[in-house]
Every structure is written in structure tokens, then in C-alpha cells.
Amino acid sequence: MKAFLFVFLGGGLGSSLRFYFSIIENSNSLKWIPTISVNILGCLLLGGFLAAFHKEHLTHHWYVLLGVGFCGGLTTFSTFSAELFFLIKNGSYSSAILYLVLSLVLGILAAGWSYWSIEKLLT
């Protein structure tokens, strides 16, 4: 039951930060910048939390609060998917491809870099 409370608290904090990012309006046509920003930040944080958890510097409860709850609330894969769909639907194929590739590549790189950096730091 304690784990559910930690997910709830972490998720609320992550969702609040995601909302803050979403109200940062861009005056240009790249309205997906806040979404990609939180997705990359979430990947970066989650990689570090996983490394700390695997090296036993982060307890299960802290990982549930930060990794599952906070990162789960922060990242916006559903929003990413909807924004990508509408870019394709509206014929913005170049933006859709750029958004897709940047999200995936930068997300994977951020998670990997964070994981390996924290793992080395904790060794």
C-alpha cells in the first residue's frame, strides 16, 4: 500500500511539472517543444534513477516515488503520440519525422547517458 502512495505523490509532482512545461507557449509553429522537453528530461532522470536503484543507492520506495511516480507523471508519451498524429494528419511530414526522430534518439541517448554516468559515479 505504501508503494501506491509513493506512486501517487510522485505522479502528482511529475504531472504538475509537465503542466508547467505545457503552459510555456511557443510563439512559433513548434508547439511540441514543451512535450519533447519533458520527454527527454524524463528519460534523463529515469536513467539516473535506474542506475542508482540497480547500484542499491536508491531504495525500492525511492525508486517507486521518483522513477515510477515522478517520471511516469512527467513524461508525456500519450501527448507525444497525439501531437505526432496531428502533424501527420495536417500534412506536416517534415515536422513529424523530425519530432519522431528527435524524441526517440534524444530520449534513448539521455536515458543511456544518465544511466552510465550515475552508475560510474556510484561505483
mmCIF file of N, CA and C in Angstrom, residues 29-90:
data_model
loop_
_atom_site.group_PDB
_atom_site.id
_atom_site.type_symbol
_atom_site.label_atom_id
_atom_site.label_comp_id
_atom_site.label_asym_id
_atom_site.label_seq_id
_atom_site.Cartn_x
_atom_site.Cartn_y
_atom_site.Cartn_z
ATOM 1 N N SER A 29 5.710 27.797 -34.763
ATOM 2 C CA SER A 29 4.895 26.634 -35.131
ATOM 3 C C SER A 29 5.332 25.356 -34.418
ATOM 4 N N LEU A 30 6.371 25.407 -33.616
ATOM 5 C CA LEU A 30 6.876 24.208 -32.946
ATOM 6 C C LEU A 30 6.240 24.032 -31.569
ATOM 7 N N LYS A 31 4.941 23.806 -31.572
ATOM 8 C CA LYS A 31 4.172 23.683 -30.326
ATOM 9 C C LYS A 31 4.542 22.422 -29.546
ATOM 10 N N TRP A 32 5.278 21.506 -30.154
ATOM 11 C CA TRP A 32 5.627 20.253 -29.497
ATOM 12 C C TRP A 32 6.913 20.358 -28.678
ATOM 13 N N ILE A 33 7.557 21.512 -28.657
ATOM 14 C CA ILE A 33 8.801 21.677 -27.913
ATOM 15 C C ILE A 33 8.621 21.382 -26.410
ATOM 16 N N PRO A 34 7.559 21.866 -25.748
ATOM 17 C CA PRO A 34 7.414 21.510 -24.326
ATOM 18 C C PRO A 34 7.287 19.996 -24.109
ATOM 19 N N THR A 35 6.588 19.308 -24.994
ATOM 20 C CA THR A 35 6.417 17.862 -24.847
ATOM 21 C C THR A 35 7.735 17.129 -25.012
ATOM 22 N N ILE A 36 8.489 17.487 -26.043
ATOM 23 C CA ILE A 36 9.773 16.803 -26.249
ATOM 24 C C ILE A 36 10.722 17.126 -25.101
ATOM 25 N N SER A 37 10.625 18.330 -24.554
ATOM 26 C CA SER A 37 11.490 18.718 -23.431
ATOM 27 C C SER A 37 11.235 17.835 -22.212
ATOM 28 N N VAL A 38 9.967 17.640 -21.854
ATOM 29 C CA VAL A 38 9.687 16.807 -20.682
ATOM 30 C C VAL A 38 9.979 15.342 -20.963
ATOM 31 N N ASN A 39 9.779 14.904 -22.207
ATOM 32 C CA ASN A 39 10.106 13.511 -22.527
ATOM 33 C C ASN A 39 11.601 13.254 -22.378
ATOM 34 N N ILE A 40 12.435 14.160 -22.872
ATOM 35 C CA ILE A 40 13.882 13.989 -22.761
ATOM 36 C C ILE A 40 14.310 14.108 -21.300
ATOM 37 N N LEU A 41 13.766 15.096 -20.585
ATOM 38 C CA LEU A 41 14.077 15.244 -19.166
ATOM 39 C C LEU A 41 13.682 13.981 -18.395
ATOM 40 N N GLY A 42 12.505 13.453 -18.688
ATOM 41 C CA GLY A 42 12.056 12.230 -18.028
ATOM 42 C C GLY A 42 12.968 11.054 -18.314
ATOM 43 N N CYS A 43 13.412 10.924 -19.557
ATOM 44 C CA CYS A 43 14.350 9.848 -19.914
ATOM 45 C C CYS A 43 15.673 10.020 -19.179
ATOM 46 N N LEU A 44 16.150 11.255 -19.125
ATOM 47 C CA LEU A 44 17.401 11.555 -18.443
ATOM 48 C C LEU A 44 17.302 11.199 -16.958
ATOM 49 N N LEU A 45 16.235 11.636 -16.322
ATOM 50 C CA LEU A 45 16.046 11.349 -14.902
ATOM 51 C C LEU A 45 15.859 9.859 -14.643
ATOM 52 N N LEU A 46 15.043 9.211 -15.462
ATOM 53 C CA LEU A 46 14.763 7.799 -15.247
ATOM 54 C C LEU A 46 16.025 6.953 -15.395
ATOM 55 N N GLY A 47 16.878 7.299 -16.355
ATOM 56 C CA GLY A 47 18.143 6.573 -16.500
ATOM 57 C C GLY A 47 18.974 6.658 -15.233
ATOM 58 N N GLY A 48 19.054 7.850 -14.656
ATOM 59 C CA GLY A 48 19.804 8.021 -13.415
ATOM 60 C C GLY A 48 19.172 7.293 -12.246
ATOM 61 N N PHE A 49 17.849 7.364 -12.139
ATOM 62 C CA PHE A 49 17.162 6.672 -11.050
ATOM 63 C C PHE A 49 17.351 5.158 -11.158
ATOM 64 N N LEU A 50 17.291 4.642 -12.385
ATOM 65 C CA LEU A 50 17.502 3.206 -12.582
ATOM 66 C C LEU A 50 18.912 2.789 -12.196
ATOM 67 N N ALA A 51 19.901 3.587 -12.591
ATOM 68 C CA ALA A 51 21.289 3.265 -12.240
ATOM 69 C C ALA A 51 21.468 3.264 -10.728
ATOM 70 N N ALA A 52 20.938 4.291 -10.064
ATOM 71 C CA ALA A 52 21.054 4.372 -8.609
ATOM 72 C C ALA A 52 20.338 3.203 -7.936
ATOM 73 N N PHE A 53 19.191 2.824 -8.469
ATOM 74 C CA PHE A 53 18.439 1.684 -7.923
ATOM 75 C C PHE A 53 19.212 0.384 -8.132
ATOM 76 N N HIS A 54 19.742 0.184 -9.339
ATOM 77 C CA HIS A 54 20.490 -1.047 -9.630
ATOM 78 C C HIS A 54 21.772 -1.147 -8.810
ATOM 79 N N LYS A 55 22.373 -0.010 -8.474
ATOM 80 C CA LYS A 55 23.584 0.004 -7.644
ATOM 81 C C LYS A 55 23.249 0.046 -6.155
ATOM 82 N N GLU A 56 21.967 -0.062 -5.845
ATOM 83 C CA GLU A 56 21.456 -0.085 -4.474
ATOM 84 C C GLU A 56 21.750 1.193 -3.698
ATOM 85 N N HIS A 57 21.812 2.331 -4.408
ATOM 86 C CA HIS A 57 21.923 3.633 -3.756
ATOM 87 C C HIS A 57 20.559 4.304 -3.655
ATOM 88 N N LEU A 58 19.567 3.677 -4.212
ATOM 89 C CA LEU A 58 18.202 4.176 -4.167
ATOM 90 C C LEU A 58 17.331 3.003 -3.739
ATOM 91 N N THR A 59 16.599 3.173 -2.650
ATOM 92 C CA THR A 59 15.743 2.085 -2.173
ATOM 93 C C THR A 59 14.564 1.884 -3.117
ATOM 94 N N HIS A 60 13.901 0.774 -2.949
ATOM 95 C CA HIS A 60 12.731 0.474 -3.777
ATOM 96 C C HIS A 60 11.678 1.570 -3.642
ATOM 97 N N HIS A 61 11.431 2.042 -2.429
ATOM 98 C CA HIS A 61 10.414 3.072 -2.239
ATOM 99 C C HIS A 61 10.800 4.384 -2.921
ATOM 100 N N TRP A 62 12.078 4.757 -2.844
ATOM 101 C CA TRP A 62 12.518 5.977 -3.541
ATOM 102 C C TRP A 62 12.403 5.798 -5.052
ATOM 103 N N TYR A 63 12.739 4.603 -5.553
ATOM 104 C CA TYR A 63 12.610 4.363 -6.987
ATOM 105 C C TYR A 63 11.143 4.436 -7.414
ATOM 106 N N VAL A 64 10.258 3.873 -6.612
ATOM 107 C CA VAL A 64 8.827 3.924 -6.924
ATOM 108 C C VAL A 64 8.340 5.374 -6.932
ATOM 109 N N LEU A 65 8.774 6.174 -5.958
ATOM 110 C CA LEU A 65 8.388 7.582 -5.892
ATOM 111 C C LEU A 65 8.931 8.354 -7.093
ATOM 112 N N LEU A 66 10.239 8.226 -7.347
ATOM 113 C CA LEU A 66 10.891 9.038 -8.370
ATOM 114 C C LEU A 66 10.805 8.446 -9.780
ATOM 115 N N GLY A 67 11.140 7.178 -9.917
ATOM 116 C CA GLY A 67 11.161 6.556 -11.240
ATOM 117 C C GLY A 67 9.773 6.261 -11.787
ATOM 118 N N VAL A 68 8.996 5.541 -11.007
ATOM 119 C CA VAL A 68 7.656 5.158 -11.465
ATOM 120 C C VAL A 68 6.689 6.332 -11.375
ATOM 121 N N GLY A 69 6.614 6.958 -10.197
ATOM 122 C CA GLY A 69 5.651 8.039 -9.994
ATOM 123 C C GLY A 69 6.016 9.319 -10.708
ATOM 124 N N PHE A 70 7.144 9.929 -10.306
ATOM 125 C CA PHE A 70 7.517 11.231 -10.856
ATOM 126 C C PHE A 70 7.758 11.169 -12.363
ATOM 127 N N CYS A 71 8.613 10.237 -12.805
ATOM 128 C CA CYS A 71 8.894 10.154 -14.243
ATOM 129 C C CYS A 71 7.657 9.728 -15.032
ATOM 130 N N GLY A 72 6.849 8.856 -14.452
ATOM 131 C CA GLY A 72 5.610 8.452 -15.114
ATOM 132 C C GLY A 72 4.634 9.603 -15.268
ATOM 133 N N GLY A 73 4.566 10.465 -14.261
ATOM 134 C CA GLY A 73 3.702 11.640 -14.350
ATOM 135 C C GLY A 73 4.274 12.717 -15.248
ATOM 136 N N LEU A 74 5.595 12.804 -15.276
ATOM 137 C CA LEU A 74 6.261 13.851 -16.049
ATOM 138 C C LEU A 74 6.242 13.587 -17.549
ATOM 139 N N THR A 75 6.598 12.395 -17.937
ATOM 140 C CA THR A 75 6.708 12.115 -19.365
ATOM 141 C C THR A 75 5.337 12.030 -20.004
ATOM 142 N N THR A 76 5.293 12.312 -21.260
ATOM 143 C CA THR A 76 4.007 12.522 -21.919
ATOM 144 C C THR A 76 3.904 11.740 -23.220
ATOM 145 N N PHE A 77 4.091 10.447 -23.131
ATOM 146 C CA PHE A 77 4.074 9.668 -24.362
ATOM 147 C C PHE A 77 2.726 9.749 -25.068
ATOM 148 N N SER A 78 1.651 9.783 -24.315
ATOM 149 C CA SER A 78 0.335 9.881 -24.956
ATOM 150 C C SER A 78 0.189 11.216 -25.675
ATOM 151 N N THR A 79 0.665 12.286 -25.064
ATOM 152 C CA THR A 79 0.629 13.590 -25.716
ATOM 153 C C THR A 79 1.527 13.591 -26.936
ATOM 154 N N PHE A 80 2.702 13.006 -26.803
ATOM 155 C CA PHE A 80 3.628 12.872 -27.925
ATOM 156 C C PHE A 80 2.938 12.169 -29.097
ATOM 157 N N SER A 81 2.272 11.070 -28.811
ATOM 158 C CA SER A 81 1.596 10.308 -29.863
ATOM 159 C C SER A 81 0.502 11.121 -30.542
ATOM 160 N N ALA A 82 -0.285 11.832 -29.747
ATOM 161 C CA ALA A 82 -1.365 12.642 -30.322
ATOM 162 C C ALA A 82 -0.795 13.785 -31.159
ATOM 163 N N GLU A 83 0.248 14.444 -30.658
ATOM 164 C CA GLU A 83 0.853 15.539 -31.428
ATOM 165 C C GLU A 83 1.456 15.026 -32.734
ATOM 166 N N LEU A 84 2.087 13.867 -32.681
ATOM 167 C CA LEU A 84 2.656 13.274 -33.888
ATOM 168 C C LEU A 84 1.549 12.923 -34.882
ATOM 169 N N PHE A 85 0.465 12.367 -34.390
ATOM 170 C CA PHE A 85 -0.676 12.050 -35.245
ATOM 171 C C PHE A 85 -1.193 13.292 -35.970
ATOM 172 N N PHE A 86 -1.357 14.383 -35.209
ATOM 173 C CA PHE A 86 -1.895 15.601 -35.826
ATOM 174 C C PHE A 86 -0.914 16.248 -36.789
ATOM 175 N N LEU A 87 0.371 16.130 -36.545
ATOM 176 C CA LEU A 87 1.350 16.621 -37.520
ATOM 177 C C LEU A 87 1.200 15.855 -38.834
ATOM 178 N N ILE A 88 1.052 14.550 -38.744
ATOM 179 C CA ILE A 88 0.867 13.718 -39.946
ATOM 180 C C ILE A 88 -0.472 14.037 -40.601
ATOM 181 N N LYS A 89 -1.530 14.098 -39.796
ATOM 182 C CA LYS A 89 -2.871 14.390 -40.311
ATOM 183 C C LYS A 89 -2.912 15.719 -41.059
ATOM 184 N N ASN A 90 -2.174 16.713 -40.542
ATOM 185 C CA ASN A 90 -2.162 18.034 -41.161
ATOM 186 C C ASN A 90 -1.138 18.173 -42.278
#
